[in-house]
XYZ file of C-alpha atoms in Angstrom:
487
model
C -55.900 -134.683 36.275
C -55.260 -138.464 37.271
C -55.354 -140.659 34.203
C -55.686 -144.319 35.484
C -56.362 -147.446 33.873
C -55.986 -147.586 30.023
C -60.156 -147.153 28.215
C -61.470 -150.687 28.070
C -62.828 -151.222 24.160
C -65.918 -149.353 22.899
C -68.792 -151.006 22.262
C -71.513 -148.938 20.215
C -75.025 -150.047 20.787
C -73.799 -152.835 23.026
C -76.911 -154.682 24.199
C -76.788 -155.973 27.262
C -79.482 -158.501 27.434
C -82.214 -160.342 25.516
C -81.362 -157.763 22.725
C -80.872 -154.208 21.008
C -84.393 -153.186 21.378
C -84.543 -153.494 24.747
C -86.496 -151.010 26.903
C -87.054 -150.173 30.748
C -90.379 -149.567 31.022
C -91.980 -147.952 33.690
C -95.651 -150.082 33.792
C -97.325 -148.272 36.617
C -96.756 -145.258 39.186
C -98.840 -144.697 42.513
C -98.844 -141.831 45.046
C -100.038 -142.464 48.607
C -100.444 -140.340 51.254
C -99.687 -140.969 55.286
C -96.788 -140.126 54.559
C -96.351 -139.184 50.991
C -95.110 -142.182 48.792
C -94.377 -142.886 45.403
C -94.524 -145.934 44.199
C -93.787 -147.212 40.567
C -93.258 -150.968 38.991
C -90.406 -151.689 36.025
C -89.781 -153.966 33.383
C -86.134 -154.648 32.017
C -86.533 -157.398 29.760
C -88.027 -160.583 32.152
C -87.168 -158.473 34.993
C -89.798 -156.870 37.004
C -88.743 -154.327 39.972
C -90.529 -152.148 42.336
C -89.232 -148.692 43.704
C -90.934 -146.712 46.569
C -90.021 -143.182 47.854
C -91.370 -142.659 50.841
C -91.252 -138.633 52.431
C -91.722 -139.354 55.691
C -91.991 -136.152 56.897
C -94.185 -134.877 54.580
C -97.754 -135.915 55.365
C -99.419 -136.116 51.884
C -98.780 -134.984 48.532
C -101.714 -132.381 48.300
C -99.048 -130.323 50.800
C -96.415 -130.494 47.672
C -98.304 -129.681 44.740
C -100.336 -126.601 46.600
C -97.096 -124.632 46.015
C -96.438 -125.365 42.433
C -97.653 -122.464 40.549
C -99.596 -124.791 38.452
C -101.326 -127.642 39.200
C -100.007 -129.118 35.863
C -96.678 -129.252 37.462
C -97.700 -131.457 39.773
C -97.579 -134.415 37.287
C -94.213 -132.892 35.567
C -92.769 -133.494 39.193
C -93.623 -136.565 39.934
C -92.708 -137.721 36.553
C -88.891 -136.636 37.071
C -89.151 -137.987 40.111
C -89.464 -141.384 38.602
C -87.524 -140.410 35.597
C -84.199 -139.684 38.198
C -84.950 -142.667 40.226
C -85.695 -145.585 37.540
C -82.326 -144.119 35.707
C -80.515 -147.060 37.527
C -82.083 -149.992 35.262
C -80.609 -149.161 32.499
C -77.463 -150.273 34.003
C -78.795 -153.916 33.285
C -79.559 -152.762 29.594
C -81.526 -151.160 26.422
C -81.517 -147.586 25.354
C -84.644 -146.188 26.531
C -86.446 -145.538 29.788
C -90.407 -145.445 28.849
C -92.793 -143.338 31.112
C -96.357 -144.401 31.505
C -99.101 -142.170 29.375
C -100.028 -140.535 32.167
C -96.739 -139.291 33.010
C -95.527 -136.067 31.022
C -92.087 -135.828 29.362
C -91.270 -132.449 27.890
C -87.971 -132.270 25.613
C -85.966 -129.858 28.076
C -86.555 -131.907 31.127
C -85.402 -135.173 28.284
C -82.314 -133.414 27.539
C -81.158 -132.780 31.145
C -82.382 -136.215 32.103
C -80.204 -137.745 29.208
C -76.734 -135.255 30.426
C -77.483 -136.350 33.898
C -77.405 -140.203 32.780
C -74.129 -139.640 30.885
C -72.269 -137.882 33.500
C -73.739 -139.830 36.609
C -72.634 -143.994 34.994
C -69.557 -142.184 32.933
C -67.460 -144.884 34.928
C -70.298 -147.388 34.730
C -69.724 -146.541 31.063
C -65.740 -146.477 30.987
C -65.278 -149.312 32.933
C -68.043 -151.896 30.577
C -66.997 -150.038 27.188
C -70.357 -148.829 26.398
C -71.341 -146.533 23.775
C -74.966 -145.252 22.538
C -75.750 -145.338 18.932
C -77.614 -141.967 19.966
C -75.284 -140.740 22.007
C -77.031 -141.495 25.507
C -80.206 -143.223 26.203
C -83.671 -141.324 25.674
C -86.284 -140.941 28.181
C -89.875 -141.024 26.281
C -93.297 -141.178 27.386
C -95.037 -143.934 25.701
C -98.371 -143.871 23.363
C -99.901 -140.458 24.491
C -102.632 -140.148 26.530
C -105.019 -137.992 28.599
C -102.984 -136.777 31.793
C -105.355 -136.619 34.670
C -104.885 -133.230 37.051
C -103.256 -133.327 39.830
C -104.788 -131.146 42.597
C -103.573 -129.399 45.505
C -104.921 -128.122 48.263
C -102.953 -128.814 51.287
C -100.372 -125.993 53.111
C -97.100 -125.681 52.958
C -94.283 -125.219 56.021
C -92.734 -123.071 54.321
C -89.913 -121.540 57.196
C -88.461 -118.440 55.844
C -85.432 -119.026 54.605
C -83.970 -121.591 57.225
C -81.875 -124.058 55.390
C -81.789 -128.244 55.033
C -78.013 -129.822 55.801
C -77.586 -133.575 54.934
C -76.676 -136.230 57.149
C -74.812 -138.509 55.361
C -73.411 -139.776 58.714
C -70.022 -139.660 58.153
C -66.751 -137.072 58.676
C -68.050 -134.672 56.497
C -71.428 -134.271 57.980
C -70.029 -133.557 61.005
C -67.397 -130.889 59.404
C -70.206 -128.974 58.385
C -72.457 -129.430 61.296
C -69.225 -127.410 62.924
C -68.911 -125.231 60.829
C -72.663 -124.117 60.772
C -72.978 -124.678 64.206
C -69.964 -122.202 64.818
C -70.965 -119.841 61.931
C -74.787 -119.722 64.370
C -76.590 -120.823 60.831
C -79.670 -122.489 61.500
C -80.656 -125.748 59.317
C -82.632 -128.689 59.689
C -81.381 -131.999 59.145
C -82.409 -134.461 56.154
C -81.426 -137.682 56.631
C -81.972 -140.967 53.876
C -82.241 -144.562 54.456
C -81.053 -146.441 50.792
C -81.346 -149.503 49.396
C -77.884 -149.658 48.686
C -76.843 -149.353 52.611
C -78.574 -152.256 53.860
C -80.700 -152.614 56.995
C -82.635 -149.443 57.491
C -83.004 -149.913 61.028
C -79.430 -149.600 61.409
C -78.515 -146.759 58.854
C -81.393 -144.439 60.836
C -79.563 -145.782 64.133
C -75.780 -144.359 62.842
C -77.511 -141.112 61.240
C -79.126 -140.468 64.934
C -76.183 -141.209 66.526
C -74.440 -138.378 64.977
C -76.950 -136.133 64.830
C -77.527 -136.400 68.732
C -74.047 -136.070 69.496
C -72.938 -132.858 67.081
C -74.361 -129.920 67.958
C -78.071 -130.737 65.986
C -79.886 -131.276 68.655
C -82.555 -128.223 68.439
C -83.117 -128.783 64.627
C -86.133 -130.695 63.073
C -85.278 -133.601 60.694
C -86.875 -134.325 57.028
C -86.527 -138.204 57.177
C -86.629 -140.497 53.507
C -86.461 -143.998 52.838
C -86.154 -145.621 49.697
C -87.023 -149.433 48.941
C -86.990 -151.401 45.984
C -86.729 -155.194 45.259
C -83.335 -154.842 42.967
C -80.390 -154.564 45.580
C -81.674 -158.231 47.639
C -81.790 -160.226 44.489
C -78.890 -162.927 44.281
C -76.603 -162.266 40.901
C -77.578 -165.869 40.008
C -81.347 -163.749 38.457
C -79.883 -161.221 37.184
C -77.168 -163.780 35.130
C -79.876 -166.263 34.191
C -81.868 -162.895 32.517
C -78.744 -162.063 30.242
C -76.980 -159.858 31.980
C -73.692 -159.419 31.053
C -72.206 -155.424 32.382
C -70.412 -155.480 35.349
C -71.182 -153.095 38.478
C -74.856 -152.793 37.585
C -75.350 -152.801 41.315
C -74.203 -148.971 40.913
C -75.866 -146.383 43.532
C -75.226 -143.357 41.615
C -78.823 -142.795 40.476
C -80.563 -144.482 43.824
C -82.597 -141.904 45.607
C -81.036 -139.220 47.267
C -77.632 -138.957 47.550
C -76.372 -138.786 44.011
C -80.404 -138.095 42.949
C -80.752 -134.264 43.861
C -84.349 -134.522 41.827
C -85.683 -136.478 44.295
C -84.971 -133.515 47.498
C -87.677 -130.834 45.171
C -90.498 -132.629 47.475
C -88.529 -131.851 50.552
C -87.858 -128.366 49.619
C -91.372 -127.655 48.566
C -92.549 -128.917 51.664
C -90.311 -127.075 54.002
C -89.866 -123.847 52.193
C -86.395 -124.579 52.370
C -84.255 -121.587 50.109
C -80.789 -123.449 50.330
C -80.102 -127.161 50.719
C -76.394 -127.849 52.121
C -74.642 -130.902 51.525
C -70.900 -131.719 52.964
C -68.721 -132.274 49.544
C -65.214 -131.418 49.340
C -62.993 -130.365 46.141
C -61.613 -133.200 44.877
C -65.488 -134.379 43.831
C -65.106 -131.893 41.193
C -61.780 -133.600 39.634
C -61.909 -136.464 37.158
C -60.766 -139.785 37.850
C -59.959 -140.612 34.323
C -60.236 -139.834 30.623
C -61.293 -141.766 28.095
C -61.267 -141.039 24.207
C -61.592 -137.316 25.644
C -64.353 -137.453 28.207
C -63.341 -136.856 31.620
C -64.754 -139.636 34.046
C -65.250 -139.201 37.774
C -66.826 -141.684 39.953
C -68.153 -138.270 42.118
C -70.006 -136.499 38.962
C -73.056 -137.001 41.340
C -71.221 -134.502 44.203
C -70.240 -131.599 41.432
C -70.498 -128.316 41.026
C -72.418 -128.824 37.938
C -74.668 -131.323 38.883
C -75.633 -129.072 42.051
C -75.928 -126.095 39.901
C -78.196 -128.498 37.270
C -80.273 -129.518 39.649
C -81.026 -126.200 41.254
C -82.453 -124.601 37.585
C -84.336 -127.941 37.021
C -86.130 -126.902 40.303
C -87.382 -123.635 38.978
C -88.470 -125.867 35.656
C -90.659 -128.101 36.960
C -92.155 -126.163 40.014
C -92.313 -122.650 38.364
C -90.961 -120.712 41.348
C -87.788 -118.889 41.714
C -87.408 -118.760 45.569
C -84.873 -122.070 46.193
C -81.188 -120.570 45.831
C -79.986 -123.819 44.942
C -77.782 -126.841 46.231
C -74.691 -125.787 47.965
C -71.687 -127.229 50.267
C -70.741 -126.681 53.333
C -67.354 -127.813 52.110
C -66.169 -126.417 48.729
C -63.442 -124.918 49.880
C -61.773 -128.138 51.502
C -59.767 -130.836 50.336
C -59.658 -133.821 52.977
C -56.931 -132.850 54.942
C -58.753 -129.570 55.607
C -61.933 -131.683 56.769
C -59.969 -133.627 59.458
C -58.079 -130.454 60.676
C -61.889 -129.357 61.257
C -62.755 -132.961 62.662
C -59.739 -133.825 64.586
C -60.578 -130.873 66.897
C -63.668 -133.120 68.066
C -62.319 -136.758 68.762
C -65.112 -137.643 70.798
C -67.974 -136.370 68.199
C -65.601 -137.923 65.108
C -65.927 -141.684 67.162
C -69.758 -141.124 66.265
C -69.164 -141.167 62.133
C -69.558 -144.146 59.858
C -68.289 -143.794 56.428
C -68.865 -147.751 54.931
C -71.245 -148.128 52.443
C -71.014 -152.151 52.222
C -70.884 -152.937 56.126
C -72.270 -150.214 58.103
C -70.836 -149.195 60.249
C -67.168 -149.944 58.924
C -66.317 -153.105 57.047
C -62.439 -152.562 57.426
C -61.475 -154.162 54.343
C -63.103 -151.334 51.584
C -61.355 -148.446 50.137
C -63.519 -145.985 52.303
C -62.815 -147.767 55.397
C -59.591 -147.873 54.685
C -58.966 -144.599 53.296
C -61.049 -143.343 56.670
C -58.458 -145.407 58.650
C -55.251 -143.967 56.899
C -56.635 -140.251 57.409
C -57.712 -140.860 60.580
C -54.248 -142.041 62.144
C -52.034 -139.723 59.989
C -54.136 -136.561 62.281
C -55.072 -138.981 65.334
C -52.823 -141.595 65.420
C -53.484 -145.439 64.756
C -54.560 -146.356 68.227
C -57.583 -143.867 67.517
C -57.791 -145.341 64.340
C -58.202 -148.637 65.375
C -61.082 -147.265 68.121
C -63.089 -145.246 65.340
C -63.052 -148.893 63.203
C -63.700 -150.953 65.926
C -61.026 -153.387 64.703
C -58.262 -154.767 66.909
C -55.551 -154.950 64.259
C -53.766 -152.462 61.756
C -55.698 -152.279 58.776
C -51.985 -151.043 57.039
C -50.436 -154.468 58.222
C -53.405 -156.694 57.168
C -51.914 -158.187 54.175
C -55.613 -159.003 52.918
C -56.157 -155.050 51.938
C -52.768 -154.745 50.250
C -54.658 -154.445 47.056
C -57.202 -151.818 48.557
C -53.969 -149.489 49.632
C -52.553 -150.266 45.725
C -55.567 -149.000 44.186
C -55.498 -146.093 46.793
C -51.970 -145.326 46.514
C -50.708 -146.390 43.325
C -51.264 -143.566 40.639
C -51.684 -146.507 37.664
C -54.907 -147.483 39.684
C -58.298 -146.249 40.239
C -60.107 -146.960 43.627
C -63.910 -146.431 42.176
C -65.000 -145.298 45.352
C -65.605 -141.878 46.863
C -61.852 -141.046 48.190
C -59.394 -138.200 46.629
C -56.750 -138.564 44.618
C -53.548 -140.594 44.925
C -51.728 -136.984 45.742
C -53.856 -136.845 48.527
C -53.504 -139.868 49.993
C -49.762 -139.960 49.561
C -49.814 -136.746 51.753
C -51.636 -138.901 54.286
C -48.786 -141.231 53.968
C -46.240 -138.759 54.509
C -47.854 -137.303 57.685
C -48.252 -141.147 59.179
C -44.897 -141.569 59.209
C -44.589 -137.938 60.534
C -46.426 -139.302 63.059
C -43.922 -142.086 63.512
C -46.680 -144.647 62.492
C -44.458 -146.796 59.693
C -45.536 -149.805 58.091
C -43.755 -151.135 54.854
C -46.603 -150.078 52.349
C -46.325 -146.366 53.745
C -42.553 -146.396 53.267
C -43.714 -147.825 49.450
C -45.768 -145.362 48.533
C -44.252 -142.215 50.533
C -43.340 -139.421 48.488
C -40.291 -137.610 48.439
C -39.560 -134.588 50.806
C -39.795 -131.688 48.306
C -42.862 -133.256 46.641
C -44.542 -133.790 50.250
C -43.689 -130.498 51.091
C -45.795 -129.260 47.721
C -48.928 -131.568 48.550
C -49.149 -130.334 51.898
C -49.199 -126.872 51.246
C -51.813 -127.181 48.001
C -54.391 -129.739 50.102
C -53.954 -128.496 53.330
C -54.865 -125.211 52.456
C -58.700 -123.463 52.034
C -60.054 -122.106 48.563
C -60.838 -118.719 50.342
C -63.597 -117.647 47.325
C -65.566 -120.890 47.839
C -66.362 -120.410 51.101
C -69.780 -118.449 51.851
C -69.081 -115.652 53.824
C -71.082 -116.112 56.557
C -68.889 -119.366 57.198
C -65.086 -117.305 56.443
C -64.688 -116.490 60.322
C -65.977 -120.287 61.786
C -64.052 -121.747 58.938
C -60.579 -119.601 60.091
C -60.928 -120.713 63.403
C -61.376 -124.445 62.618
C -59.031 -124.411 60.184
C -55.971 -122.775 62.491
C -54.420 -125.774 63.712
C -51.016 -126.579 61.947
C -50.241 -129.466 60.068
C -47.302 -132.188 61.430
C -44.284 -131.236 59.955
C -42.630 -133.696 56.936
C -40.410 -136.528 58.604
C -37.079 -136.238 58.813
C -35.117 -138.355 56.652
């Protein structure tokens, strides 16, 4: 369990604008059809925002509710829906998130929302000392009204079983698209276009590009975009409005990567029994603790958020055919993943992994994480080609503090990359490799402790592997490991 920079101060009840009583307040929610889109407007404080879902694939939302098993589930969806979404704002302040009257908010779907919010901005939390005079925030509806009925009447694809893999675009996505592709599982592809990763154009562009070129070519794709006003707003706005937490900007909650509420649509829609994303082990492992609370920038990637968001299905639809959330990857650490990719240069030069300059930045901690893994199974003259950068990103003395916070186990990256053991193993097999630059020789570990690493992450957690993968997995998974450098 890493333990990495000391807690920063509590701060019950901390207020982080105009004042205590603050609320985000949802003020008004829309659906639309052609495609099906939901639409909602937010106050926080002087702050207005705008959010809209849009399911692209699904034509309208009479095709969702028709499978609920009660049409008064139709508005208990579509208020969680918000619920998940809006969950964000409160990163700029208050206490409570207020639904319209319209919207229903039972206690049990309140309670999960309220775990999900404490466990999703735990760093958010750790790393701007706040504390909740109740705890966590509470999501209530405000003065009651008369919920209108939501009626279906459309169809639904329903496909009989097949399955829905994410395309997240990136080394993992294409580790499972192997390994399903190998294992003759048939999926179809979702892919998301975020706020948080800039031009949309361009993220459906690098989510194509992989898709075309790894084995998906037959399978239909389930396309979303999300879109709000919060992410293009200069910090200048949200300064001059009070705001006073740091990494409010946070895309743990934004639509649907870390947001599993927002797929239910999708799966509805589709019929879909098992949704597969591509997460490996060391999501389930805490970055930190702090006054006893373990703290992990990838809560939104766990075991127990999967497995929490597969009963809140059953909840708010009332059917019991969805199997749940699942990963194609459980089973791997990272150096198992690019034992699996490394086999496929040419489809691994069509993966992105930067989530601040799409394709690669080359100066972030996933770029240059990416980089480092990449070279220590490729070598750095691949390395350089996957980047598209014409200079080692381990000699650029600019990301020296990017490889401290990677490397050095006082330090906490905050980004979604293993543990320091991990990477260190990376280290070791670079200058295997006979790549050496003075901040792998810092950071290298010994040869008995290498020795240890590699066997415990390049090995496969046989019982978390679905059976039907064991035999594709085995035969991805057979090529050996560089020996440790001789010293």
């Amino acid at each position: 369990m890493a333990v990495g920079q000391p807690p920063p101060p509590s701060a019950p009840g901390r207020a982080l604008t105009a004042g205590p009583e603050l609320d985000a307040v949802v003020r008004a929610f829309a659906l639309e059809d052609a495609p099906a889109r939901l639409r909602y407007r937010l106050d926080v404080g002087a702050l207005t925002f705008s959010s809209a879902i849009s399911y692209d694939s699904i034509p309208a939302w009479s095709d969702v509710f028709a499978v609920l098993s009660a049409r008064e589930n139709g508005l208990r969806l579509v208020s969680a829906l918000v619920a998940w979404d809006a969950m964000r704002f409160l990163a700029l302040g208050g206490e409570r998130l207020v639904l319209p009257p319209e919207l229903p908010c039972d206690t049990a779907v309140a309670a999960i929302w309220r775990h999900c919010f404490l466990r999703q901005f735990g760093e958010w939390r750790y790393r701007n000392g706040i504390r909740y005079r109740g705890g966590a925030p509470e999501l209530v509806p405000s003065a009651p009204s008369r919920a209108e009925e939501v009626r279906g009447g459309g169809r639904t694809s329903r496909t009989g079983g097949r399955a829905l893999l994410t395309n997240g675009g990136g080394k993992d996505t294409l580790a499972g698209m192997m390994i399903l592709g190998r294992s003759g599982i048939a999926y179809d592809v979702y892919e998301a276009c975020l706020p948080v990763g800039g031009d949309q154009a361009l993220q459906r562009h690098l989510l194509e590009n992989l898709r075309s070129g790894a084995a998906a070519r037959s399978a239909a794709v389930v396309r979303v975009s999300v879109r709000d006003d919060f992410y293009s707003r200069p910090a200048a706005e949200f300064a001059d409005a009070g705001v006073t937490a740091e990494h409010y900007r946070t895309d743990f909650a934004v639509g649907h990567t870390a947001n599993y509420v927002g797929y239910l649509p999708v799966v509805l829609h589709g019929g879909y029994e098992r949704v597969w994303f591509n997460i490996e082990r060391s999501a389930d492992d805490p970055h930190v603790v702090w006054e006893g609370e373990k703290i992990s920038h990838q809560w939104c990637k766990s075991r127990e958020y999967q497995s929490i968001s597969s009963r809140l299905f059953s909840e708010l639809t009332g059917r019991d055919w969805f199997t749940g959330f699942d990963s194609t990857l459980r089973g791997f650490y990272d150096h198992a993943i690019y034992r699996v990719v490394s086999s496929r240069p040419d489809l691994l030069l069509h993966t992105h992994s930067c989530n601040y300059g799409k394709p690669w930045c080359g100066r972030c901690p996933k770029c240059c994480f990416c980089y480092l893994m990449t070279t220590a199974f490729l070598g750095e003259d691949y390395a350089r080609e996957l980047l598209g950068v014409g200079h080692s990103l381990l000699a650029d003395p600019r990301n020296l503090p990017v490889w401290e916070s990677l490397m050095d186990a006082s330090q906490v990256a905050w980004e979604c990359v293993p543990s320091h053991q991990e990477i260190v193993t990376a280290v070791d097999q670079c200058l295997a490799r006979g790549v050496d630059h003075p901040v792998l020789r810092r950071y290298a570990p010994g040869r008995e402790t290498a020795a240890r690493l590699r066997t415990r992450f390049a090995g496969v957690d046989w019982p978390s592997v679905p059976a039907p993968m064991a035999a594709a997995v085995r035969e991805l998974t057979g090529s050996p490991f560089l020996p440790s450098r001789v010293r």
